[in-house]
Coordinates of C-alpha atoms in Angstrom, one line a residue:
X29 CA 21.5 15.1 64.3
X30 CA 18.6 12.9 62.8
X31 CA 17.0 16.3 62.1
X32 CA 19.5 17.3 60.0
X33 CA 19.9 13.7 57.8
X34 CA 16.3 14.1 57.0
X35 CA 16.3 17.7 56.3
X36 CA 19.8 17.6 53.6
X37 CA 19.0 13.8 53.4
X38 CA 21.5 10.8 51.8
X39 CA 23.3 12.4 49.2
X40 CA 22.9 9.8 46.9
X41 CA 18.8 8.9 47.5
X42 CA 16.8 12.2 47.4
X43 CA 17.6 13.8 44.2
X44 CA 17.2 10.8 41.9
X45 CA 13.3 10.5 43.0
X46 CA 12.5 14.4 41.9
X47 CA 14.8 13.8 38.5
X48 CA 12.9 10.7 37.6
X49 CA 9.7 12.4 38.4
X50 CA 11.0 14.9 36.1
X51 CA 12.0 13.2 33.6
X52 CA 8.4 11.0 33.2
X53 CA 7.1 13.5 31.9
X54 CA 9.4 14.7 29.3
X55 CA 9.5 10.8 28.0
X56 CA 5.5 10.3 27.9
X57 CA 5.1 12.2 24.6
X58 CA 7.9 10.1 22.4
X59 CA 6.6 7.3 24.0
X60 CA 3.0 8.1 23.1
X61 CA 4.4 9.0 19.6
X62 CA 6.3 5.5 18.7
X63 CA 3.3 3.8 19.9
X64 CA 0.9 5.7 17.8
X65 CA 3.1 4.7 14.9
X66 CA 3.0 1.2 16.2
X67 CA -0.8 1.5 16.3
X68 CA -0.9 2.4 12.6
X69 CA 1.1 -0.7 11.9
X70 CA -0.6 -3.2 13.8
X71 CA -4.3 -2.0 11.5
X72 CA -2.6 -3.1 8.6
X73 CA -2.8 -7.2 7.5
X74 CA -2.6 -10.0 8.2
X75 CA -3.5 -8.7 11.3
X76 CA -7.9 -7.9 11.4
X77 CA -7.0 -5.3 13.3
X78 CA -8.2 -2.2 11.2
X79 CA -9.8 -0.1 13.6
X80 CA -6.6 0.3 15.7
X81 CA -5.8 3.0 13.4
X82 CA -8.2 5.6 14.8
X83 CA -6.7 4.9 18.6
X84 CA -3.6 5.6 16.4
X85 CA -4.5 9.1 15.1
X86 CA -5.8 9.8 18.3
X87 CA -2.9 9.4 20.6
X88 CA -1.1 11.2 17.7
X89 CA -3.3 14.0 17.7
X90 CA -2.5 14.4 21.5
X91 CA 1.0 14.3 20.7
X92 CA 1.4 16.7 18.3
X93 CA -1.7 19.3 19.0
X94 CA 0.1 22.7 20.0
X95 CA 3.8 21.5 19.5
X96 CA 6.5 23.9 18.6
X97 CA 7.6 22.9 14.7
X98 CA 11.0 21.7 16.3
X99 CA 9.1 19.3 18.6
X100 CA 6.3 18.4 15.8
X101 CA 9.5 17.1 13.7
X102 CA 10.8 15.1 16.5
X103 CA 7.6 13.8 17.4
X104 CA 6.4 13.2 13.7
X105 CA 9.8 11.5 13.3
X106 CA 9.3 9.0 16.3
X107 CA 5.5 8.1 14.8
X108 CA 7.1 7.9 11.6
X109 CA 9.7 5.5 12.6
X110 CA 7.4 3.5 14.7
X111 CA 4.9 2.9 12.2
X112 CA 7.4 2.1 8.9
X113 CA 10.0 0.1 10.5
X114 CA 7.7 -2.9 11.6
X115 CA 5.8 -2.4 8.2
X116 CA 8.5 -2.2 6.0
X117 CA 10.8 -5.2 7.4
X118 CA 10.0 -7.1 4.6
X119 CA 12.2 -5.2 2.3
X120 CA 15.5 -6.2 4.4
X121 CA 14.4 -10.1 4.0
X122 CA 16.7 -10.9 1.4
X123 CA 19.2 -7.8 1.5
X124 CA 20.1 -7.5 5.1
X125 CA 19.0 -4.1 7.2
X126 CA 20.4 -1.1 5.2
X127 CA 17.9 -1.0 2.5
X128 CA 14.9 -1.4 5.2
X129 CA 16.0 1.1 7.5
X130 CA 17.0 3.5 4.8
X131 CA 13.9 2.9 3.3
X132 CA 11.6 3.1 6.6
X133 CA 14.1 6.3 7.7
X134 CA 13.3 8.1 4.4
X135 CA 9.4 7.6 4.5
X136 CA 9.3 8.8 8.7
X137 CA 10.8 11.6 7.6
X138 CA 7.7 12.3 5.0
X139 CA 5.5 11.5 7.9
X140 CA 7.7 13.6 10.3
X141 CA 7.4 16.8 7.5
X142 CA 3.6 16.1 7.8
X143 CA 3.5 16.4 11.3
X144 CA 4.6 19.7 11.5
X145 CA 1.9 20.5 9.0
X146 CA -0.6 19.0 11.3
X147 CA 0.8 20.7 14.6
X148 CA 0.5 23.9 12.5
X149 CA -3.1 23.6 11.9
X150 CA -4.0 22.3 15.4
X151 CA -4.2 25.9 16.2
X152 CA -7.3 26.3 13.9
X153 CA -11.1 26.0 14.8
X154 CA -12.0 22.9 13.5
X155 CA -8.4 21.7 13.4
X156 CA -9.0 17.8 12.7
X157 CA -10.5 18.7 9.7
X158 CA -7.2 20.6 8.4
X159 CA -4.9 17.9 10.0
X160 CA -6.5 15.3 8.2
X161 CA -6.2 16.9 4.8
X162 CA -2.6 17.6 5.9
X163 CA -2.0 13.7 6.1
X164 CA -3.7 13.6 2.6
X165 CA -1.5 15.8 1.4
X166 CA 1.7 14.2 2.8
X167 CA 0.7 10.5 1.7
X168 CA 0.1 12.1 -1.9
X169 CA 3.7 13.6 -1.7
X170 CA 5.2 10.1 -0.5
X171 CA 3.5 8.5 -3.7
X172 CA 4.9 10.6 -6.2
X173 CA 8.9 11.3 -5.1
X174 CA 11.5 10.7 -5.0
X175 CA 12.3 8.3 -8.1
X176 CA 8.3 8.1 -8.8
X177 CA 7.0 8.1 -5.2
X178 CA 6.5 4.4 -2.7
X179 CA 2.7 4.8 -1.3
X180 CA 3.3 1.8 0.8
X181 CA 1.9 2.4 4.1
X182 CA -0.8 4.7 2.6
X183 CA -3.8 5.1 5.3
X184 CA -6.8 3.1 2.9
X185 CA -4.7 0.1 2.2
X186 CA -5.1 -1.1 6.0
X187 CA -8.6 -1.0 5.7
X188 CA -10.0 -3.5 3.6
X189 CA -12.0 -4.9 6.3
X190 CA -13.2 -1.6 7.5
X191 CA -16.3 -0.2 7.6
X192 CA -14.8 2.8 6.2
X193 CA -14.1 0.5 3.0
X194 CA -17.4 2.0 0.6
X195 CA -15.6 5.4 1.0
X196 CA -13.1 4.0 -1.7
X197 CA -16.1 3.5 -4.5
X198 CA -16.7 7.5 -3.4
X199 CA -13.5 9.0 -3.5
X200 CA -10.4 6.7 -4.1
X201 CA -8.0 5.8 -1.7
X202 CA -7.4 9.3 -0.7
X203 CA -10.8 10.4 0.2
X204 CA -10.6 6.6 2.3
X205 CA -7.3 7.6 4.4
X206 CA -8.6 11.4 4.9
X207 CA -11.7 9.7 6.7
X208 CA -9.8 7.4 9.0
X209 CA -7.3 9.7 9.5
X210 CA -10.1 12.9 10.1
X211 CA -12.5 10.2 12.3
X212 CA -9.0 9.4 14.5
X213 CA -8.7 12.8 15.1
X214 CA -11.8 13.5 16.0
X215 CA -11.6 10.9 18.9
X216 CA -9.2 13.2 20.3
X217 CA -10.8 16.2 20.0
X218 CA -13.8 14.7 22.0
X219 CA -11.9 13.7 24.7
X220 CA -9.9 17.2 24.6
X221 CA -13.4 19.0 24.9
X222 CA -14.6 16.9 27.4
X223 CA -11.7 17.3 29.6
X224 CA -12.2 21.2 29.3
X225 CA -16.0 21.1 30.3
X226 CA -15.3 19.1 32.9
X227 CA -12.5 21.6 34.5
X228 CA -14.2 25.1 33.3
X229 CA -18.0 23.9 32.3
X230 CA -18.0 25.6 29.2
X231 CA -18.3 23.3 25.8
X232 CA -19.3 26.0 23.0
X233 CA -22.2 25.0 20.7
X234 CA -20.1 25.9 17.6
X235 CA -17.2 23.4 18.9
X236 CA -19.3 21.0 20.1
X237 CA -20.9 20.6 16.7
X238 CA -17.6 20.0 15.1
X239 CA -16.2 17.4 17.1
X240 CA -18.8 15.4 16.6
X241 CA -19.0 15.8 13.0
X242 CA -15.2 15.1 13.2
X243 CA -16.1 11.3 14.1
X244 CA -20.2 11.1 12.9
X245 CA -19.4 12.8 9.3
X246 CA -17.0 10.0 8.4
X247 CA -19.0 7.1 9.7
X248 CA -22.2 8.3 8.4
X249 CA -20.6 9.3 4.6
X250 CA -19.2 5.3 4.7
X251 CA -22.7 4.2 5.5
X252 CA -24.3 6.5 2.9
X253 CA -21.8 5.1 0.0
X254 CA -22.6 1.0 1.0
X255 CA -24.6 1.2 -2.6
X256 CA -22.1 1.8 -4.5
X257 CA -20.8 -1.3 -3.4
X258 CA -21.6 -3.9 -5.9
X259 CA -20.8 -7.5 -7.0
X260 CA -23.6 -8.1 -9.2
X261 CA -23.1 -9.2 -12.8
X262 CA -23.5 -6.2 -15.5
X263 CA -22.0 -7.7 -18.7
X264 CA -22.3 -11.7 -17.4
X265 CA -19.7 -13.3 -16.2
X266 CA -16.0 -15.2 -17.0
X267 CA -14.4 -18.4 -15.7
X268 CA -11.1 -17.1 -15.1
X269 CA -8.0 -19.5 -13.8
X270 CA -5.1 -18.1 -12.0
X271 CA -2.2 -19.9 -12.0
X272 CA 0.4 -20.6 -9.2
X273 CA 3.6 -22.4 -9.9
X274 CA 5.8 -21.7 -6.8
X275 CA 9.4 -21.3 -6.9
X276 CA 12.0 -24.0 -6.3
X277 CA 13.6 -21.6 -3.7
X278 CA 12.7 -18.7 -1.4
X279 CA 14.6 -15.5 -1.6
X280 CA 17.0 -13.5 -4.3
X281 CA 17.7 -16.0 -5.5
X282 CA 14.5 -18.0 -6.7
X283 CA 15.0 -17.2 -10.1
X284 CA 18.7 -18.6 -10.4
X285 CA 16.7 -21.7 -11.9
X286 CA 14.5 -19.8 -14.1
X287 CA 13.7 -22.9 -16.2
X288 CA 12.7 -24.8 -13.2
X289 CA 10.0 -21.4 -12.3
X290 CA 9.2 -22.1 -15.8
X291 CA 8.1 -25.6 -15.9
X292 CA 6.8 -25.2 -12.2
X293 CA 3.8 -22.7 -14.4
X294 CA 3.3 -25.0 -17.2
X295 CA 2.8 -28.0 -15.7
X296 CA 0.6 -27.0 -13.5
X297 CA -1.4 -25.7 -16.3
X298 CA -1.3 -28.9 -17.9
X299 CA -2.3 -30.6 -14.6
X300 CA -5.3 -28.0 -15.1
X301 CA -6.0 -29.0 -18.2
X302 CA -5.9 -32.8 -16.9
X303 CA -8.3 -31.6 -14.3
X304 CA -10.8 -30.1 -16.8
X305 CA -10.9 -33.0 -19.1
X306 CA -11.8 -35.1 -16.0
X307 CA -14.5 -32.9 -14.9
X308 CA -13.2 -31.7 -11.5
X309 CA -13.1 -28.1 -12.8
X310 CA -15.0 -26.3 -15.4
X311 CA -13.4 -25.2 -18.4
X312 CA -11.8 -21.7 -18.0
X313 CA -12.3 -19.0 -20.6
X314 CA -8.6 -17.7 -20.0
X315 CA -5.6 -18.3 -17.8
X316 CA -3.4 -16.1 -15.8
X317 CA 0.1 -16.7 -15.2
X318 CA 2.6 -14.6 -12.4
X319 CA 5.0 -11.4 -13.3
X320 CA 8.0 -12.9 -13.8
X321 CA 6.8 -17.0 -14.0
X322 CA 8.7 -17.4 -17.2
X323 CA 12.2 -15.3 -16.1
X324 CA 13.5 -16.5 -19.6
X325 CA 12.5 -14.7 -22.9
X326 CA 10.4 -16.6 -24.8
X327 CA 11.0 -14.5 -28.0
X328 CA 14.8 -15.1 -27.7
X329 CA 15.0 -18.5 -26.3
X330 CA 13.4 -21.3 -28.0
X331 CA 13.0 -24.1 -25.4
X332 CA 10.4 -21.6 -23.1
X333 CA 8.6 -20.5 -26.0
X334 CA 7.6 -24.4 -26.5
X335 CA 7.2 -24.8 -23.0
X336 CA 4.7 -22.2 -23.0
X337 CA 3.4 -23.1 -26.6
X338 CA 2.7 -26.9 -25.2
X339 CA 1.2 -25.4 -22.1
X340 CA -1.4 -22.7 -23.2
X341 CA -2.3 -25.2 -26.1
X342 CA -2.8 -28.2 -23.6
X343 CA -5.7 -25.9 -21.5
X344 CA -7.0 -24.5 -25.2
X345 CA -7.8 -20.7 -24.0
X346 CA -6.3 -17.4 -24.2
X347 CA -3.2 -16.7 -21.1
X348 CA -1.7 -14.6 -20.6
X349 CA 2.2 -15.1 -19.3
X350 CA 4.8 -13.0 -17.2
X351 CA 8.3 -12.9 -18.7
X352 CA 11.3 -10.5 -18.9
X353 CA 11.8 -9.6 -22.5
X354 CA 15.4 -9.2 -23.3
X355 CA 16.0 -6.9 -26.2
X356 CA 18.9 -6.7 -28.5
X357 CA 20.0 -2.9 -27.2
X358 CA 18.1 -0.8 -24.4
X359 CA 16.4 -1.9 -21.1
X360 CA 14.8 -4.8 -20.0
X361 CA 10.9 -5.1 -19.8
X362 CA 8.7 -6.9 -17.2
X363 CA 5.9 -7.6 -19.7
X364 CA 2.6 -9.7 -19.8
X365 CA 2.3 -11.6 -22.7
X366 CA -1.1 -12.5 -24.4
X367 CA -0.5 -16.1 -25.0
X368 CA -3.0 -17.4 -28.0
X369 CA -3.5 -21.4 -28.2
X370 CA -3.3 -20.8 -31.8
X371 CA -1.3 -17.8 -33.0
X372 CA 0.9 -17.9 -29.9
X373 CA 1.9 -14.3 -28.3
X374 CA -0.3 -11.6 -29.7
X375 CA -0.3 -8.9 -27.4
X376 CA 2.0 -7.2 -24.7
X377 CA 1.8 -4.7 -21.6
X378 CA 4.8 -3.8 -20.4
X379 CA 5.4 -2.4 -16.6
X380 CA 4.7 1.2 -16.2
X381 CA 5.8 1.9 -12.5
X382 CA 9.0 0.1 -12.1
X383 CA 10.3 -0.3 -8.7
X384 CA 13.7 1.3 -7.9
X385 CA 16.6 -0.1 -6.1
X386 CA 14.7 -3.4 -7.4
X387 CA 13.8 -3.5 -11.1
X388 CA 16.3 -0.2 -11.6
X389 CA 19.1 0.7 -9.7
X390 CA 19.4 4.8 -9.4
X391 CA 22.4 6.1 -7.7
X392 CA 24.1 2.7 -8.5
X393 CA 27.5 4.3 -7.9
X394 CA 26.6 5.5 -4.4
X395 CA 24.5 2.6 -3.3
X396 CA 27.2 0.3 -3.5
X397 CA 29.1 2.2 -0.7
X398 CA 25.7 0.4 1.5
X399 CA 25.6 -2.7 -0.3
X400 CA 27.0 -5.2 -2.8
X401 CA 23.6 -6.4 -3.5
X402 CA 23.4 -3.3 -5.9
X403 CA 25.2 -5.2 -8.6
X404 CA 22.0 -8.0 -8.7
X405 CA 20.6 -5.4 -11.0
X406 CA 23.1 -5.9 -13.6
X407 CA 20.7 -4.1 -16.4
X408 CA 17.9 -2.1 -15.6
X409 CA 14.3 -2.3 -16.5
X410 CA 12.3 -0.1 -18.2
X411 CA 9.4 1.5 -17.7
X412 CA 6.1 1.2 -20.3
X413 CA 4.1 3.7 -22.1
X414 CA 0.9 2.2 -22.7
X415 CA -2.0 1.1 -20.8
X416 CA -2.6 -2.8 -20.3
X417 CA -6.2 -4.3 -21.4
X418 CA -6.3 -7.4 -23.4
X419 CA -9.1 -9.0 -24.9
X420 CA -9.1 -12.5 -23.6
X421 CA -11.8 -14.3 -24.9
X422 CA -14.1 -11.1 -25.0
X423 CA -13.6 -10.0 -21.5
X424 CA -11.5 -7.2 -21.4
X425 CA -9.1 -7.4 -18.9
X426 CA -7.4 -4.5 -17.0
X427 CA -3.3 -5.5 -15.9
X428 CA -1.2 -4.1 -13.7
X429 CA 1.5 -6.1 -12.7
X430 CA 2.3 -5.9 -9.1
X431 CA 4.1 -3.4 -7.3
X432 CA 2.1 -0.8 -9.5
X433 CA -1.3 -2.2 -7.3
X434 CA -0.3 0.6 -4.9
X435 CA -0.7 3.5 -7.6
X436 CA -3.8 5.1 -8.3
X437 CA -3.4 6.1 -11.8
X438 CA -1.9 2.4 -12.4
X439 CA -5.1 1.0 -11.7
X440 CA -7.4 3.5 -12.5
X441 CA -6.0 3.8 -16.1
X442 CA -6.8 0.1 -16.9
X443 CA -10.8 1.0 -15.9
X444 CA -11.1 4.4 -18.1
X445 CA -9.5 2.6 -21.0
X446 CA -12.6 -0.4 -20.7
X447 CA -11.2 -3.0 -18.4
X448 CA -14.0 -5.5 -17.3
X449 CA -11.8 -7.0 -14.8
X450 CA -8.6 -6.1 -13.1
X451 CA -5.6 -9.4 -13.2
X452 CA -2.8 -7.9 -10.7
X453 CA -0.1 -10.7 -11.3
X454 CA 2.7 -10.6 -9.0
X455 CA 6.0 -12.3 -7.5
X456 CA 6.4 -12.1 -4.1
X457 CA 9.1 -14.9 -4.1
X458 CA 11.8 -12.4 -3.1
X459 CA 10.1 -11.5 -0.1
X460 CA 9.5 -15.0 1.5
X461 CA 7.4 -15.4 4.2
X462 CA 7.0 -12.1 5.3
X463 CA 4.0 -9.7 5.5
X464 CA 4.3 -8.1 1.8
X465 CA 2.1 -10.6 0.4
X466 CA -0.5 -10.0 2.6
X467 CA 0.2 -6.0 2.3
X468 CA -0.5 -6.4 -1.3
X469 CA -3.8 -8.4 -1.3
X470 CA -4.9 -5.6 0.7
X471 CA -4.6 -2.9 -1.9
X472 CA -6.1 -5.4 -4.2
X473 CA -9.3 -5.9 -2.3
X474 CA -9.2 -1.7 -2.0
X475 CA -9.0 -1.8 -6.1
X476 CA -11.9 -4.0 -6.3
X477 CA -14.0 -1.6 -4.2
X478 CA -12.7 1.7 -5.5
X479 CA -13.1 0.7 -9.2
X480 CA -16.0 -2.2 -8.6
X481 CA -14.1 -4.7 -10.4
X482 CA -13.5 -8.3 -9.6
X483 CA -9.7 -8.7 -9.2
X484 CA -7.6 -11.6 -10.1
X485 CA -4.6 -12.1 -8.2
X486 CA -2.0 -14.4 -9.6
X487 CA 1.3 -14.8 -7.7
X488 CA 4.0 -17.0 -8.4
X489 CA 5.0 -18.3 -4.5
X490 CA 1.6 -16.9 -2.8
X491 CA -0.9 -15.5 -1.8
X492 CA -3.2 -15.7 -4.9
X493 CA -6.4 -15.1 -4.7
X494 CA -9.8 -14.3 -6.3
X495 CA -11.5 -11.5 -4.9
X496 CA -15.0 -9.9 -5.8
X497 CA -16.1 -6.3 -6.7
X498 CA -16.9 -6.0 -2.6
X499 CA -13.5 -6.5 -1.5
X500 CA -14.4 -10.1 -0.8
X501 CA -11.9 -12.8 -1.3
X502 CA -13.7 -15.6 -2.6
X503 CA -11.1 -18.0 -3.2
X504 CA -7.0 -18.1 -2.0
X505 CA -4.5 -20.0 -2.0
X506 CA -1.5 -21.1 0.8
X507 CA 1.9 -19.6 0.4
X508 CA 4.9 -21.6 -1.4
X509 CA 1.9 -24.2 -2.6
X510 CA 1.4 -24.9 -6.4
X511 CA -2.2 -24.3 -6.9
X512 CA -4.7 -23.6 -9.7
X513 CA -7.8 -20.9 -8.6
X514 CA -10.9 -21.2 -10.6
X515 CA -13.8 -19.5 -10.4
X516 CA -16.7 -17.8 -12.6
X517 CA -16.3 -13.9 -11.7
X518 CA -18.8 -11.3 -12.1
X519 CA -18.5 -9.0 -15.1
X520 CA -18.5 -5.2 -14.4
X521 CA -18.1 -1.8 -16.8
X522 CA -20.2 0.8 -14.7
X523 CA -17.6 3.1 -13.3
X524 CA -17.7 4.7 -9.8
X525 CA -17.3 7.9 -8.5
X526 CA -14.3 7.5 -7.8
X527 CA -13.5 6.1 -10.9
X528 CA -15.0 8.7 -12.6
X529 CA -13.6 11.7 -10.3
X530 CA -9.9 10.4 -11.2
X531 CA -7.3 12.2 -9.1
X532 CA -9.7 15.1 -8.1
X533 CA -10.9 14.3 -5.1
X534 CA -7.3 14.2 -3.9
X535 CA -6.6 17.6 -5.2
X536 CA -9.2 19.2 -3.0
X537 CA -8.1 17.3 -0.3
X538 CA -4.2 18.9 -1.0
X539 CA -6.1 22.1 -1.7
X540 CA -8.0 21.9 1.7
X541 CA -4.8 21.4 3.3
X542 CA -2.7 24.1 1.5
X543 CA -5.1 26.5 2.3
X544 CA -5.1 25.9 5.9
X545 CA -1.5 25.7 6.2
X546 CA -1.6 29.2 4.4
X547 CA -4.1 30.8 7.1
X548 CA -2.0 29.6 9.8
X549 CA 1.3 31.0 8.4
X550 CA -0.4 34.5 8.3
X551 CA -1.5 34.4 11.3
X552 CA 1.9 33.7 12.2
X553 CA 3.3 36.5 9.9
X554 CA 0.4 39.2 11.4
X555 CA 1.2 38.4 15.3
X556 CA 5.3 39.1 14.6
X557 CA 4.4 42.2 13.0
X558 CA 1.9 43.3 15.6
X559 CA 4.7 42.8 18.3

């Protein structure tokens, strides 16, 4: 009898056992996947956690090398999601979950699209050289569409501490990611290699030789580009002053007292002036107010035009001023305003990339199904035409206001057309506490490397910051703190490589990864018709 019991066993104890043995394996992929994507967001600030991304790319690699397209999607879609939802959350602070997860959903299925591409090419020699350029290729798609493209969560802003950082000064932001991304790869790939020597002995020379240029090539190229790194002074230098007013409250709603964000600026302008006249400061040579610090038109409203008037005038130099310009028919404009002590406003830049579902509302119709916060945007802004760079006190400055920071042609644009200095002024009031701010600086410190520029980062709640052609941040202040940066920045008009190069180096890379995406469907195509 006892025989028998342990031969058929209890019939509710020996099948579960096999099942969940079973079953562990099935999960260990996804699992792998969501943390990869977790990996990817944990490089990114305020955490000093750059280098997590190539463990990232790594355990990605092993999840997606050799997949069937169906489970590449899947899997792509699980990294996605695991990687944009923590990154992203800042976009729900104010507005509740839908917008964040529709948001985060919409840009894991761009990542979960590239991942097919990169499970494709896995099946090539030399595969982490295609997958990389496949990434490429998908972050330059996610930066264009749809409604003008979010590169948020692009691969070189996470790595402003990195040591892949000079690669920016080389090749932009795209020859940056395609690096990390190639050098993560790569790690796999070694250990891939040495798991097969160690089971059959064999390691071909050929293979050998390009796994290790998978990880060497990138480091070594970030080591060659260190001298185009370069804070020195070419055209001598400015004392520039970057103003931070904070907002009377966190949130949507922190301009409901847009006088109050108003007076915040100016007087602590004024109290800069104070400060100058007492000799705690040195004298700036030009100001910088936030986007958005004076919320009420100053050419249709009388009162903030004096506010401003009494302001510039009290600290004597050129500043320039964020306001939303209300004209008589049309859109609305987020424009910088060039501010003279004397002659008042004599310049303006208006916003190129505006940001949709914020500053415009597309599908208004269909978005309010979702949410009533749709109707915040009761008139939409419009977008610019012209490139910003004013002349403040003979330093030509390059703007580009905010959520544009994460565009390369934004940026760029500003350094072709002259720009001695980049000012990125920004509001991150709406966004509270949460990790955008530090997101953004990020980019900003990328700029300054990729275009060797010092960049000025004026923000109306926080962080603000000064930050040298190096990436360094030289000066910053605390969040929700009124605060007035000084410093005497370095001078630059020398462009990179980058620079120079404009979007081509990004085009090769889509090339690169076209073309391997192309070999691999004829193969495809040639072993269906041999059958």
């Amino acid at each position: 009898m006892s025989t028998t019991i342990a031969q058929v066993g209890d019939p509710q104890m020996p099948e579960s056992a096999p099942r969940a043995r079973r079953l562990l394996p099935r999960l260990a992929r996804p699992a792998a996947a969501v943390l990869s994507g977790v990996m990817l967001y944990a490089s990114f600030p305020p955490r000093p956690l750059w280098w997590l991304v190539l463990p990232g790319f790594a355990l990605l690699g092993w999840v997606l090398f050799e997949r069937r397209f169906r489970a590449a999607f899947g899997l792509g879609l699980l990294a996605g999601l695991g990687f944009m939802l923590p990154l992203l959350h800042w976009t729900g602070e104010e507005v509740g979950p839908v917008p964040w997860l529709a948001l985060a959903a919409a840009e894991a299925l761009f990542i979960a699209v590239g991942c097919i591409g990169i499970s494709a090419v896995s099946r090539l020699a030399g595969w982490p050289l295609w997958a990389a350029a496949v990434w490429t290729l998908d972050e330059a798609l996610r930066a264009r569409v749809p409604f003008g493209g979010f590169p948020w969560g692009k691969i070189a802003f996470g790595q402003a501490d990195s040591v892949f950082l000079p690669l920016a000064a080389l090749g932009g932001t795209p020859l940056l990611s395609f690096a990390v991304v190639l050098c993560g790869f790569g790690l796999f790939e070694v250990v891939r290699r040495f798991r097969i020597h160690r089971t059959t002995g064999e390691l071909p020379r050929l293979a050998a030789a390009a796994t290790a240029a998978a990880v060497l090539v990138p480091v070594a190229a970030a080591l060659a580009s260190l001298p185009l790194v370069d804070d020195s002074a070419e055209d001598g230098t400015a004392t520039v002053a970057a103003i931070q007013g904070n907002v009377p409250r966190l949130g949507l709603d922190f301009n409901s007292q847009r006088r109050a964000v108003l007076d915040n600026h100016a007087n602590r302008t004024e109290q800069l002036a104070r400060d100058v006249k007492a000799g705690k400061v040195p004298q700036p040579d030009f100001v910088l107010w936030p986007e958005n610090s004076s919320d009420l038109d100053p050419y249709r409203n009388a009162d903030a035009r004096i506010v401003i008037d009494d302001a510039v005038k009290a600290i004597g130099v050129p500043t320039v001023v964020g306001a939303v310009v209300e004209p008589d028919t049309g859109n609305l404009r987020n424009t910088l305003i060039q501010w003279d002590p004397d002659k008042g406003p004599v310049a303006t830049y208006d916003k190129r990339h505006i940001q949709p579902f914020g500053e415009y509302m597309p599908m208004r119709s269909f978005v309010r199904i979702f949410s009533s916060d749709v109707d915040r945007v009761q008139r939409d802004f419009g977008p610019g035409k012209k490139v910003g760079v004013f002349d403040l006190a003979g330093t030509d400055v390059g703007l580009v206001t905010c959520y544009e920071a994460a565009f390369d042609d934004a940026v760029r644009d500003t350094v072709e057309h002259g720009a001695q200095l980049i000012a990125v002024p920004s509001n991150n009031a709406t966004f509270g506490r949460s990790e955008m701010t530090y997101q953004q600086l990020a980019m900003s410190r990328v700029r300054a490397v990729e275009h060797s520029r010092s960049v000025v980062v004026p923000v109306t709640s926080g962080v603000s910051a000064v930050i040298r052609p190096d990436g360094t941040v030289v000066q910053k202040t605390k969040m929700f703190t009124p605060d007035a940066l000084v410093d005497e920045v370095p001078l630059r008009s020398s462009l990179t490589p980058a620079t120079r190069m404009g979007p081509l180096p990004e085009g090769l890379l889509a090339l690169l990864a076209v073309t391997g995406l192309g070999w691999v469907t004829t193969r495809a195509v040639r072993a269906r018709r041999a059958r």
